[in-house]
PDB file of C-alpha atoms and ligand atoms in Angstrom:
ATOM      1  CA  UNK K   1     -15.518  67.556 -23.974  1.00 56.00           C
ATOM      2  CA  UNK K   2     -15.881  70.063 -26.765  1.00 73.00           C
ATOM      3  CA  UNK K   3     -14.982  68.869 -30.248  1.00 91.00           C
ATOM      4  CA  UNK K   4     -11.685  69.629 -31.929  1.00 96.00           C
ATOM      5  CA  UNK K   5     -10.813  70.785 -35.431  1.00 98.00           C
ATOM      6  CA  UNK K   6      -7.575  70.301 -37.324  1.00 98.00           C
ATOM      7  CA  UNK K   7      -7.319  72.837 -40.104  1.00 98.00           C
ATOM      8  CA  UNK K   8      -4.611  72.620 -42.762  1.00 98.00           C
ATOM      9  CA  UNK K   9      -4.410  75.502 -45.200  1.00 98.00           C
ATOM     10  CA  UNK K  10      -2.285  75.851 -48.322  1.00 98.00           C
ATOM     11  CA  UNK K  11       0.453  73.707 -46.785  1.00 98.00           C
ATOM     12  CA  UNK K  12       3.775  73.672 -48.620  1.00 98.00           C
ATOM     13  CA  UNK K  13       6.511  71.375 -47.333  1.00 98.00           C
ATOM     14  CA  UNK K  14      10.090  70.846 -48.495  1.00 98.00           C
ATOM     15  CA  UNK K  15      12.509  68.010 -47.797  1.00 96.00           C
ATOM     16  CA  UNK K  16      16.160  68.874 -48.363  1.00 95.00           C
ATOM     17  CA  UNK K  17      15.126  71.892 -50.401  1.00 94.00           C
ATOM     18  CA  UNK K  18      12.740  69.931 -52.660  1.00 97.00           C
ATOM     19  CA  UNK K  19       9.082  70.875 -52.524  1.00 97.00           C
ATOM     20  CA  UNK K  20       6.939  67.808 -51.813  1.00 98.00           C
ATOM     21  CA  UNK K  21       3.650  69.330 -50.632  1.00 98.00           C
ATOM     22  CA  UNK K  22       2.395  72.065 -52.916  1.00 97.00           C
ATOM     23  CA  UNK K  23      -0.604  73.540 -51.179  1.00 97.00           C
ATOM     24  CA  UNK K  24      -2.616  70.999 -49.187  1.00 98.00           C
ATOM     25  CA  UNK K  25      -6.004  72.027 -47.810  1.00 97.00           C
ATOM     26  CA  UNK K  26      -7.817  69.733 -45.387  1.00 98.00           C
ATOM     27  CA  UNK K  27     -10.100  70.182 -42.398  1.00 98.00           C
ATOM     28  CA  UNK K  28     -10.877  67.358 -39.991  1.00 98.00           C
ATOM     29  CA  UNK K  29     -13.372  67.655 -37.164  1.00 98.00           C
ATOM     30  CA  UNK K  30     -13.831  65.257 -34.294  1.00 98.00           C
ATOM     31  CA  UNK K  31     -16.648  62.867 -35.114  1.00 98.00           C
ATOM     32  CA  UNK K  32     -15.377  62.465 -38.688  1.00 98.00           C
ATOM     33  CA  UNK K  33     -13.303  59.815 -40.449  1.00 98.00           C
ATOM     34  CA  UNK K  34     -11.385  61.035 -43.493  1.00 98.00           C
ATOM     35  CA  UNK K  35      -9.386  58.871 -45.862  1.00 97.00           C
ATOM     36  CA  UNK K  36      -6.495  60.104 -47.983  1.00 97.00           C
ATOM     37  CA  UNK K  37      -5.608  57.929 -50.959  1.00 96.00           C
ATOM     38  CA  UNK K  38      -3.066  58.433 -53.692  1.00 93.00           C
ATOM     39  CA  UNK K  39      -0.252  56.825 -55.642  1.00 91.00           C
ATOM     40  CA  UNK K  40       3.184  56.159 -54.132  1.00 91.00           C
ATOM     41  CA  UNK K  41       5.370  59.166 -53.570  1.00 94.00           C
ATOM     42  CA  UNK K  42       2.634  61.822 -53.704  1.00 95.00           C
ATOM     43  CA  UNK K  43       3.440  63.118 -50.230  1.00 96.00           C
ATOM     44  CA  UNK K  44       0.928  61.342 -47.973  1.00 96.00           C
ATOM     45  CA  UNK K  45       3.505  60.392 -45.347  1.00 96.00           C
ATOM     46  CA  UNK K  46       5.102  63.801 -45.735  1.00 97.00           C
ATOM     47  CA  UNK K  47       1.778  65.364 -44.766  1.00 97.00           C
ATOM     48  CA  UNK K  48       1.615  63.158 -41.661  1.00 97.00           C
ATOM     49  CA  UNK K  49       5.193  63.978 -40.656  1.00 96.00           C
ATOM     50  CA  UNK K  50       4.724  67.710 -41.199  1.00 97.00           C
ATOM     51  CA  UNK K  51       1.614  67.732 -38.991  1.00 97.00           C
ATOM     52  CA  UNK K  52       3.517  66.000 -36.204  1.00 96.00           C
ATOM     53  CA  UNK K  53       6.567  68.267 -36.521  1.00 95.00           C
ATOM     54  CA  UNK K  54       9.261  65.943 -37.849  1.00 94.00           C
ATOM     55  CA  UNK K  55      12.338  68.207 -38.124  1.00 93.00           C
ATOM     56  CA  UNK K  56      13.286  67.035 -41.617  1.00 94.00           C
ATOM     57  CA  UNK K  57      10.082  68.417 -43.103  1.00 96.00           C
ATOM     58  CA  UNK K  58      10.228  72.155 -43.561  1.00 97.00           C
ATOM     59  CA  UNK K  59       6.979  74.047 -43.841  1.00 98.00           C
ATOM     60  CA  UNK K  60       7.633  76.904 -46.230  1.00 98.00           C
ATOM     61  CA  UNK K  61       4.091  78.222 -46.641  1.00 98.00           C
ATOM     62  CA  UNK K  62       0.603  77.755 -45.239  1.00 98.00           C
ATOM     63  CA  UNK K  63      -0.719  76.891 -41.808  1.00 98.00           C
ATOM     64  CA  UNK K  64      -1.861  74.118 -39.487  1.00 98.00           C
ATOM     65  CA  UNK K  65      -4.193  74.904 -36.596  1.00 98.00           C
ATOM     66  CA  UNK K  66      -5.885  72.784 -33.973  1.00 98.00           C
ATOM     67  CA  UNK K  67      -8.790  74.514 -32.306  1.00 96.00           C
ATOM     68  CA  UNK K  68      -7.421  77.809 -33.567  1.00 95.00           C
ATOM     69  CA  UNK K  69      -3.983  77.213 -32.013  1.00 97.00           C
ATOM     70  CA  UNK K  70      -0.941  77.375 -34.288  1.00 98.00           C
ATOM     71  CA  UNK K  71       0.457  73.836 -34.516  1.00 98.00           C
ATOM     72  CA  UNK K  72       3.557  74.994 -36.388  1.00 98.00           C
ATOM     73  CA  UNK K  73       4.581  76.999 -33.322  1.00 97.00           C
ATOM     74  CA  UNK K  74       4.392  73.892 -31.114  1.00 97.00           C
ATOM     75  CA  UNK K  75       7.165  71.475 -30.187  1.00 95.00           C
ATOM     76  CA  UNK K  76       6.519  67.803 -30.999  1.00 92.00           C
ATOM     77  CA  UNK K  77       5.411  66.960 -27.434  1.00 91.00           C
ATOM     78  CA  UNK K  78       3.103  69.971 -27.369  1.00 94.00           C
ATOM     79  CA  UNK K  79       1.409  68.688 -30.531  1.00 96.00           C
ATOM     80  CA  UNK K  80       0.692  65.403 -28.784  1.00 94.00           C
ATOM     81  CA  UNK K  81      -0.595  67.266 -25.770  1.00 94.00           C
ATOM     82  CA  UNK K  82      -2.850  69.340 -28.018  1.00 95.00           C
ATOM     83  CA  UNK K  83      -4.552  66.080 -29.053  1.00 96.00           C
ATOM     84  CA  UNK K  84      -2.663  64.942 -32.162  1.00 97.00           C
ATOM     85  CA  UNK K  85      -1.496  61.375 -32.698  1.00 96.00           C
ATOM     86  CA  UNK K  86       0.360  59.651 -35.514  1.00 96.00           C
ATOM     87  CA  UNK K  87       0.506  55.940 -36.193  1.00 95.00           C
ATOM     88  CA  UNK K  88       3.589  55.766 -38.382  1.00 91.00           C
ATOM     89  CA  UNK K  89       3.844  53.855 -41.625  1.00 89.00           C
ATOM     90  CA  UNK K  90       7.106  52.413 -40.280  1.00 90.00           C
ATOM     91  CA  UNK K  91       6.940  52.404 -36.462  1.00 90.00           C
ATOM     92  CA  UNK K  92      10.370  52.841 -34.848  1.00 89.00           C
ATOM     93  CA  UNK K  93      11.998  50.239 -32.661  1.00 90.00           C
ATOM     94  CA  UNK K  94      13.256  51.472 -29.310  1.00 90.00           C
ATOM     95  CA  UNK K  95      15.574  49.033 -27.612  1.00 90.00           C
ATOM     96  CA  UNK K  96      15.702  49.151 -23.808  1.00 91.00           C
ATOM     97  CA  UNK K  97      12.231  50.694 -23.425  1.00 93.00           C
ATOM     98  CA  UNK K  98       9.423  48.262 -22.761  1.00 95.00           C
ATOM     99  CA  UNK K  99       6.185  48.711 -24.588  1.00 94.00           C
ATOM    100  CA  UNK K 100       4.355  49.086 -21.304  1.00 96.00           C
ATOM    101  CA  UNK K 101       6.720  51.791 -19.983  1.00 95.00           C
ATOM    102  CA  UNK K 102       6.511  53.628 -23.279  1.00 95.00           C
ATOM    103  CA  UNK K 103       2.714  53.587 -23.200  1.00 96.00           C
ATOM    104  CA  UNK K 104       2.515  54.766 -19.623  1.00 96.00           C
ATOM    105  CA  UNK K 105       4.957  57.627 -20.111  1.00 94.00           C
ATOM    106  CA  UNK K 106       3.152  58.655 -23.317  1.00 94.00           C
ATOM    107  CA  UNK K 107      -0.122  58.792 -21.411  1.00 95.00           C
ATOM    108  CA  UNK K 108       1.449  60.766 -18.572  1.00 94.00           C
ATOM    109  CA  UNK K 109       3.165  63.161 -20.964  1.00 92.00           C
ATOM    110  CA  UNK K 110      -0.291  64.288 -22.053  1.00 90.00           C
ATOM    111  CA  UNK K 111      -1.554  64.800 -18.526  1.00 90.00           C
ATOM    112  CA  UNK K 112      -0.764  67.603 -16.118  1.00 89.00           C
ATOM    113  CA  UNK K 113       2.087  67.110 -13.668  1.00 89.00           C
ATOM    114  CA  UNK K 114       0.813  65.536 -10.462  1.00 92.00           C
ATOM    115  CA  UNK K 115      -2.096  63.958 -12.349  1.00 94.00           C
ATOM    116  CA  UNK K 116      -0.294  60.832 -13.577  1.00 95.00           C
ATOM    117  CA  UNK K 117      -2.403  57.778 -14.324  1.00 95.00           C
ATOM    118  CA  UNK K 118      -2.417  55.398 -11.305  1.00 95.00           C
ATOM    119  CA  UNK K 119      -0.378  52.273 -12.081  1.00 95.00           C
ATOM    120  CA  UNK K 120      -3.179  49.806 -11.408  1.00 96.00           C
ATOM    121  CA  UNK K 121      -5.613  51.764 -13.540  1.00 97.00           C
ATOM    122  CA  UNK K 122      -3.065  51.849 -16.345  1.00 97.00           C
ATOM    123  CA  UNK K 123      -2.418  48.094 -16.160  1.00 96.00           C
ATOM    124  CA  UNK K 124      -6.119  47.336 -16.143  1.00 97.00           C
ATOM    125  CA  UNK K 125      -6.728  49.532 -19.198  1.00 97.00           C
ATOM    126  CA  UNK K 126      -3.745  48.134 -21.034  1.00 97.00           C
ATOM    127  CA  UNK K 127      -4.719  44.525 -20.300  1.00 97.00           C
ATOM    128  CA  UNK K 128      -8.306  45.078 -21.359  1.00 98.00           C
ATOM    129  CA  UNK K 129      -7.284  46.796 -24.568  1.00 98.00           C
ATOM    130  CA  UNK K 130      -4.741  44.107 -25.414  1.00 97.00           C
ATOM    131  CA  UNK K 131      -7.481  41.509 -24.945  1.00 97.00           C
ATOM    132  CA  UNK K 132      -9.749  43.488 -27.226  1.00 97.00           C
ATOM    133  CA  UNK K 133      -7.008  43.617 -29.874  1.00 97.00           C
ATOM    134  CA  UNK K 134      -6.247  39.921 -29.404  1.00 96.00           C
ATOM    135  CA  UNK K 135      -2.639  40.682 -28.501  1.00 95.00           C
ATOM    136  CA  UNK K 136      -0.335  38.383 -26.611  1.00 93.00           C
ATOM    137  CA  UNK K 137       0.174  39.824 -23.092  1.00 92.00           C
ATOM    138  CA  UNK K 138       3.932  39.378 -23.228  1.00 92.00           C
ATOM    139  CA  UNK K 139       4.002  42.102 -25.915  1.00 93.00           C
ATOM    140  CA  UNK K 140       3.666  44.594 -23.045  1.00 94.00           C
ATOM    141  CA  UNK K 141       7.036  43.654 -21.546  1.00 93.00           C
ATOM    142  CA  UNK K 142       8.957  43.479 -24.796  1.00 93.00           C
ATOM    143  CA  UNK K 143      11.049  46.383 -26.039  1.00 91.00           C
ATOM    144  CA  UNK K 144       9.023  48.764 -28.171  1.00 94.00           C
ATOM    145  CA  UNK K 145       8.538  47.316 -31.652  1.00 92.00           C
ATOM    146  CA  UNK K 146      11.802  45.359 -31.399  1.00 92.00           C
ATOM    147  CA  UNK K 147      11.365  42.131 -33.311  1.00 90.00           C
ATOM    148  CA  UNK K 148       7.623  42.758 -33.651  1.00 91.00           C
ATOM    149  CA  UNK K 149       6.226  41.383 -36.885  1.00 90.00           C
ATOM    150  CA  UNK K 150       4.654  43.849 -39.301  1.00 89.00           C
ATOM    151  CA  UNK K 151       1.188  42.939 -38.049  1.00 90.00           C
ATOM    152  CA  UNK K 152       2.205  43.172 -34.388  1.00 93.00           C
ATOM    153  CA  UNK K 153       3.616  46.651 -34.962  1.00 94.00           C
ATOM    154  CA  UNK K 154       0.366  47.841 -36.509  1.00 94.00           C
ATOM    155  CA  UNK K 155      -1.748  46.308 -33.753  1.00 95.00           C
ATOM    156  CA  UNK K 156       0.546  47.973 -31.261  1.00 95.00           C
ATOM    157  CA  UNK K 157      -0.035  51.362 -32.929  1.00 96.00           C
ATOM    158  CA  UNK K 158      -3.761  50.794 -32.419  1.00 97.00           C
ATOM    159  CA  UNK K 159      -3.113  49.849 -28.785  1.00 97.00           C
ATOM    160  CA  UNK K 160      -1.350  53.208 -28.356  1.00 96.00           C
ATOM    161  CA  UNK K 161      -4.212  54.966 -30.109  1.00 97.00           C
ATOM    162  CA  UNK K 162      -6.833  53.389 -27.862  1.00 98.00           C
ATOM    163  CA  UNK K 163      -4.938  54.131 -24.653  1.00 97.00           C
ATOM    164  CA  UNK K 164      -3.893  57.669 -25.562  1.00 96.00           C
ATOM    165  CA  UNK K 165      -7.356  58.638 -26.851  1.00 96.00           C
ATOM    166  CA  UNK K 166      -6.203  61.593 -28.968  1.00 97.00           C
ATOM    167  CA  UNK K 167      -8.688  64.071 -30.421  1.00 97.00           C
ATOM    168  CA  UNK K 168      -7.332  63.683 -33.949  1.00 98.00           C
ATOM    169  CA  UNK K 169      -5.354  60.662 -35.155  1.00 98.00           C
ATOM    170  CA  UNK K 170      -3.425  60.210 -38.372  1.00 98.00           C
ATOM    171  CA  UNK K 171      -3.058  56.560 -39.342  1.00 97.00           C
ATOM    172  CA  UNK K 172      -0.423  56.176 -42.041  1.00 96.00           C
ATOM    173  CA  UNK K 173      -0.831  52.909 -43.970  1.00 95.00           C
ATOM    174  CA  UNK K 174      -2.070  51.156 -40.854  1.00 95.00           C
ATOM    175  CA  UNK K 175      -3.339  48.357 -43.114  1.00 94.00           C
ATOM    176  CA  UNK K 176      -0.090  47.669 -44.947  1.00 90.00           C
ATOM    177  CA  UNK K 177       1.242  44.150 -44.539  1.00 87.00           C
ATOM    178  CA  UNK K 178      -1.748  42.905 -42.556  1.00 93.00           C
ATOM    179  CA  UNK K 179      -3.380  39.561 -43.154  1.00 92.00           C
ATOM    180  CA  UNK K 180      -7.154  39.508 -43.135  1.00 93.00           C
ATOM    181  CA  UNK K 181      -7.497  38.600 -39.443  1.00 93.00           C
ATOM    182  CA  UNK K 182      -5.126  41.365 -38.349  1.00 94.00           C
ATOM    183  CA  UNK K 183      -6.906  43.791 -40.670  1.00 96.00           C
ATOM    184  CA  UNK K 184     -10.208  42.974 -38.978  1.00 96.00           C
ATOM    185  CA  UNK K 185      -8.742  43.488 -35.508  1.00 96.00           C
ATOM    186  CA  UNK K 186      -7.123  46.793 -36.478  1.00 96.00           C
ATOM    187  CA  UNK K 187     -10.413  47.934 -38.043  1.00 97.00           C
ATOM    188  CA  UNK K 188     -12.306  46.912 -34.913  1.00 97.00           C
ATOM    189  CA  UNK K 189      -9.969  49.118 -32.869  1.00 98.00           C
ATOM    190  CA  UNK K 190     -10.406  52.130 -35.150  1.00 98.00           C
ATOM    191  CA  UNK K 191     -14.176  51.689 -35.196  1.00 98.00           C
ATOM    192  CA  UNK K 192     -14.267  51.443 -31.403  1.00 98.00           C
ATOM    193  CA  UNK K 193     -12.736  54.928 -31.272  1.00 98.00           C
ATOM    194  CA  UNK K 194     -15.495  56.436 -33.367  1.00 97.00           C
ATOM    195  CA  UNK K 195     -17.401  59.082 -31.465  1.00 97.00           C
ATOM    196  CA  UNK K 196     -17.898  62.790 -31.129  1.00 97.00           C
ATOM    197  CA  UNK K 197     -14.546  63.279 -29.346  1.00 97.00           C
ATOM    198  CA  UNK K 198     -12.456  61.554 -31.992  1.00 98.00           C
ATOM    199  CA  UNK K 199     -11.541  62.347 -35.561  1.00 98.00           C
ATOM    200  CA  UNK K 200      -9.287  60.404 -37.858  1.00 98.00           C
ATOM    201  CA  UNK K 201      -7.246  60.779 -41.023  1.00 98.00           C
ATOM    202  CA  UNK K 202      -6.689  57.377 -42.575  1.00 98.00           C
ATOM    203  CA  UNK K 203      -3.928  57.259 -45.161  1.00 97.00           C
ATOM    204  CA  UNK K 204      -4.155  54.185 -47.349  1.00 93.00           C
ATOM    205  CA  UNK K 205      -3.330  52.822 -50.775  1.00 84.00           C
ATOM    206  CA  UNK K 206      -6.116  50.344 -50.806  1.00 85.00           C
ATOM    207  CA  UNK K 207      -9.836  50.373 -50.517  1.00 87.00           C
ATOM    208  CA  UNK K 208      -9.625  47.124 -48.518  1.00 90.00           C
ATOM    209  CA  UNK K 209      -9.391  48.833 -45.107  1.00 94.00           C
ATOM    210  CA  UNK K 210     -12.238  51.157 -46.042  1.00 94.00           C
ATOM    211  CA  UNK K 211     -14.552  48.170 -46.404  1.00 93.00           C
ATOM    212  CA  UNK K 212     -14.229  47.715 -42.652  1.00 95.00           C
ATOM    213  CA  UNK K 213     -13.797  51.329 -41.586  1.00 96.00           C
ATOM    214  CA  UNK K 214     -16.221  53.522 -43.487  1.00 95.00           C
ATOM    215  CA  UNK K 215     -14.873  57.009 -44.106  1.00 97.00           C
ATOM    216  CA  UNK K 216     -17.168  60.012 -44.176  1.00 97.00           C
ATOM    217  CA  UNK K 217     -14.939  61.653 -46.760  1.00 97.00           C
ATOM    218  CA  UNK K 218     -12.327  60.415 -49.194  1.00 97.00           C
ATOM    219  CA  UNK K 219      -9.593  62.667 -50.561  1.00 97.00           C
ATOM    220  CA  UNK K 220      -7.270  61.930 -53.433  1.00 96.00           C
ATOM    221  CA  UNK K 221      -3.754  63.253 -53.184  1.00 96.00           C
ATOM    222  CA  UNK K 222      -1.607  63.600 -56.263  1.00 94.00           C
ATOM    223  CA  UNK K 223       1.680  65.375 -56.762  1.00 93.00           C
ATOM    224  CA  UNK K 224       1.575  67.119 -53.431  1.00 96.00           C
ATOM    225  CA  UNK K 225      -2.009  68.347 -53.445  1.00 96.00           C
ATOM    226  CA  UNK K 226      -5.489  67.153 -52.577  1.00 97.00           C
ATOM    227  CA  UNK K 227      -6.957  67.092 -56.070  1.00 95.00           C
ATOM    228  CA  UNK K 228     -10.353  65.555 -55.445  1.00 95.00           C
ATOM    229  CA  UNK K 229     -12.689  64.865 -52.515  1.00 96.00           C
ATOM    230  CA  UNK K 230     -15.839  62.803 -52.263  1.00 96.00           C
ATOM    231  CA  UNK K 231     -17.657  60.139 -50.273  1.00 95.00           C
ATOM    232  CA  UNK K 232     -16.839  56.442 -49.789  1.00 93.00           C
ATOM    233  CA  UNK K 233     -17.859  55.723 -53.390  1.00 93.00           C
ATOM    234  CA  UNK K 234     -14.752  57.596 -54.536  1.00 94.00           C
ATOM    235  CA  UNK K 235     -12.540  54.950 -52.867  1.00 93.00           C
ATOM    236  CA  UNK K 236     -14.419  52.211 -54.716  1.00 91.00           C
ATOM    237  CA  UNK K 237     -14.004  53.966 -58.028  1.00 92.00           C
ATOM    238  CA  UNK K 238     -10.253  54.344 -57.415  1.00 91.00           C
ATOM    239  CA  UNK K 239      -9.949  50.673 -56.579  1.00 88.00           C
ATOM    240  CA  UNK K 240     -11.757  49.698 -59.765  1.00 90.00           C
ATOM    241  CA  UNK K 241     -10.319  52.252 -62.156  1.00 91.00           C
ATOM    242  CA  UNK K 242      -7.017  53.495 -60.751  1.00 89.00           C
ATOM    243  CA  UNK K 243      -5.951  57.134 -60.890  1.00 89.00           C
ATOM    244  CA  UNK K 244      -5.680  57.839 -64.609  1.00 89.00           C
ATOM    245  CA  UNK K 245      -9.233  59.122 -64.960  1.00 91.00           C
ATOM    246  CA  UNK K 246      -8.502  61.781 -62.347  1.00 90.00           C
ATOM    247  CA  UNK K 247      -5.413  62.879 -64.212  1.00 87.00           C
ATOM    248  CA  UNK K 248      -7.455  63.161 -67.378  1.00 89.00           C
ATOM    249  CA  UNK K 249     -10.340  64.908 -65.660  1.00 88.00           C
ATOM    250  CA  UNK K 250      -8.041  67.460 -64.070  1.00 85.00           C
ATOM    251  CA  UNK K 251      -5.544  67.685 -66.916  1.00 85.00           C
ATOM    252  CA  UNK K 252      -2.637  66.646 -64.685  1.00 80.00           C
ATOM    253  CA  UNK K 253       0.532  65.894 -66.617  1.00 76.00           C
ATOM    254  CA  UNK K 254       2.334  62.694 -65.733  1.00 66.00           C
ATOM    255  CA  UNK K 255       5.563  63.355 -63.954  1.00 61.00           C
ATOM    256  CA  UNK K 256       8.120  60.952 -62.633  1.00 50.00           C
ATOM    257  CA  UNK K 257       6.598  59.646 -59.447  1.00 49.00           C
ATOM    258  CA  UNK K 258       9.079  59.646 -56.564  1.00 48.00           C
ATOM    259  CA  UNK K 259      10.112  56.519 -54.781  1.00 47.00           C
ATOM    260  CA  UNK K 260       8.077  55.772 -51.746  1.00 46.00           C
ATOM    261  CA  UNK K 261      10.065  56.662 -48.646  1.00 44.00           C
TER     262      UNK K 261
HETATM  263  N1  ADP L   1      12.990  61.726 -45.277  1.00 86.89           N
HETATM  264  C1  ADP L   1      13.018  61.916 -46.592  1.00 86.89           C
HETATM  265  N2  ADP L   1      14.150  62.260 -47.218  1.00 86.89           N
HETATM  266  C2  ADP L   1      14.175  62.474 -48.558  1.00 86.89           C
HETATM  267  N3  ADP L   1      13.110  62.393 -49.352  1.00 86.89           N
HETATM  268  C3  ADP L   1      11.945  62.055 -48.795  1.00 86.89           C
HETATM  269  C4  ADP L   1      11.825  61.807 -47.379  1.00 86.89           C
HETATM  270  N4  ADP L   1      10.539  61.513 -47.110  1.00 86.89           N
HETATM  271  C5  ADP L   1       9.907  61.565 -48.284  1.00 86.89           C
HETATM  272  N5  ADP L   1      10.729  61.883 -49.306  1.00 86.89           N
HETATM  273  C6  ADP L   1      10.353  62.028 -50.719  1.00 86.89           C
HETATM  274  O1  ADP L   1       9.164  62.779 -50.780  1.00 86.89           O
HETATM  275  C7  ADP L   1       8.255  62.239 -51.738  1.00 86.89           C
HETATM  276  C8  ADP L   1       6.938  61.895 -51.068  1.00 86.89           C
HETATM  277  O2  ADP L   1       7.147  60.802 -50.172  1.00 86.89           O
HETATM  278  P1  ADP L   1       6.018  60.292 -49.196  1.00 86.89           P
HETATM  279  O3  ADP L   1       5.444  61.452 -48.475  1.00 86.89           O
HETATM  280  O4  ADP L   1       6.611  59.203 -48.368  1.00 86.89           O
HETATM  281  O5  ADP L   1       4.963  59.708 -50.217  1.00 86.89           O
HETATM  282  P2  ADP L   1       3.740  58.707 -49.986  1.00 86.89           P
HETATM  283  O6  ADP L   1       3.589  58.517 -48.513  1.00 86.89           O
HETATM  284  O7  ADP L   1       2.581  59.387 -50.624  1.00 86.89           O
HETATM  285  O8  ADP L   1       4.099  57.444 -50.702  1.00 86.89           O
HETATM  286  C9  ADP L   1       8.973  61.054 -52.362  1.00 86.89           C
HETATM  287  O9  ADP L   1       9.577  61.470 -53.554  1.00 86.89           O
HETATM  288  C10 ADP L   1      10.023  60.698 -51.319  1.00 86.89           C
HETATM  289  O10 ADP L   1      11.143  60.080 -51.896  1.00 86.89           O
HETATM  290 MG1   MG L   2       3.693  56.836 -47.287  1.00 86.89          MG
END
C-alpha cells in the first residue's frame, strides 16, 4: 500500500460564529507519529472535529487534503473511507448497538459493497485484539460505551483503531483518566500500529503518554495556531517549564483562555 499524507493548510474554524482556529498548518505522513500539546481551550479538539467533519465546526478558510483529495468536500463517512479515524476525547454512548456490531459495521463501511469481512474472520480478529488489549470479552456484547468506565472507553477506542486500521488516526486525549496499567496497554496498542502504512496525531496535555509512545514531532498549539514545532525534547521541556516561555519567546499576549469543551 502506498503511503498517505494528511495536509492541513491555513485552517480557520468557527463555532457559533466565534473563530477558534486561526490558521493551523500541519502535515502528517504515514509512518510518522505527531503530538499536539497545548493549554486547555486552545482548539485541539476543535482541530480534530473539523478534520472529521463535525457539522458544528465551520471551516471558513484554508484546506484539508488527504492524498491530494479535498477532505472538506467529503461527507463524514467518506472521510472514514478515505482513511481517517478519530478517537474522541469523550467517546459517545450508543444504547441498543452492541460494541461488536458497531465494530463490524464500521469495518464494512470502509470496504466495498460485496466485500464485507467474513463473520468468523471478524470474530477472530476482535477476540485476538481484545486479548492483546487485556479487555474483558463481555465488552464486545455490551452497548457501545454505555456504562464503560473512562479507562474502558479509551481501551475501546484503541480496539476500534486496531481493527479499522486507518491510514491516519487522530487520538484526542486518549491518555486522559487512565491509570498507569491502562496507559501502558493503550500505549502498547498505539505502538503496535506503528508502520509505514500508519500515521498518527496524538493530542495530549501531558508528556506522560509520550514516555511510552515516542513522537517523531511535537507541535505546540496556542490560541488557535500551531506556534512551535520540534522533536520529543520539546514535550519534556513543556512538562518541566509549562507554556509561559513560549509566550515570551513569541511575544504572545495572554488572553482569557476558553473553558475546555
Ligand atoms: N461544541 C462547542 N460549542 C461551543 N464552543 C465550543 C465547542 N467546542 C469547543 N468550543 C470552544 O472552543 C474553544 C476550544 O475548545 P477545544 O477545541 O475543546 O479546546 P482544547 O481541546 O484545546 O482544550 C473553547 O473556548 C471551547 O469552549
Ligand atoms: Mg480537547
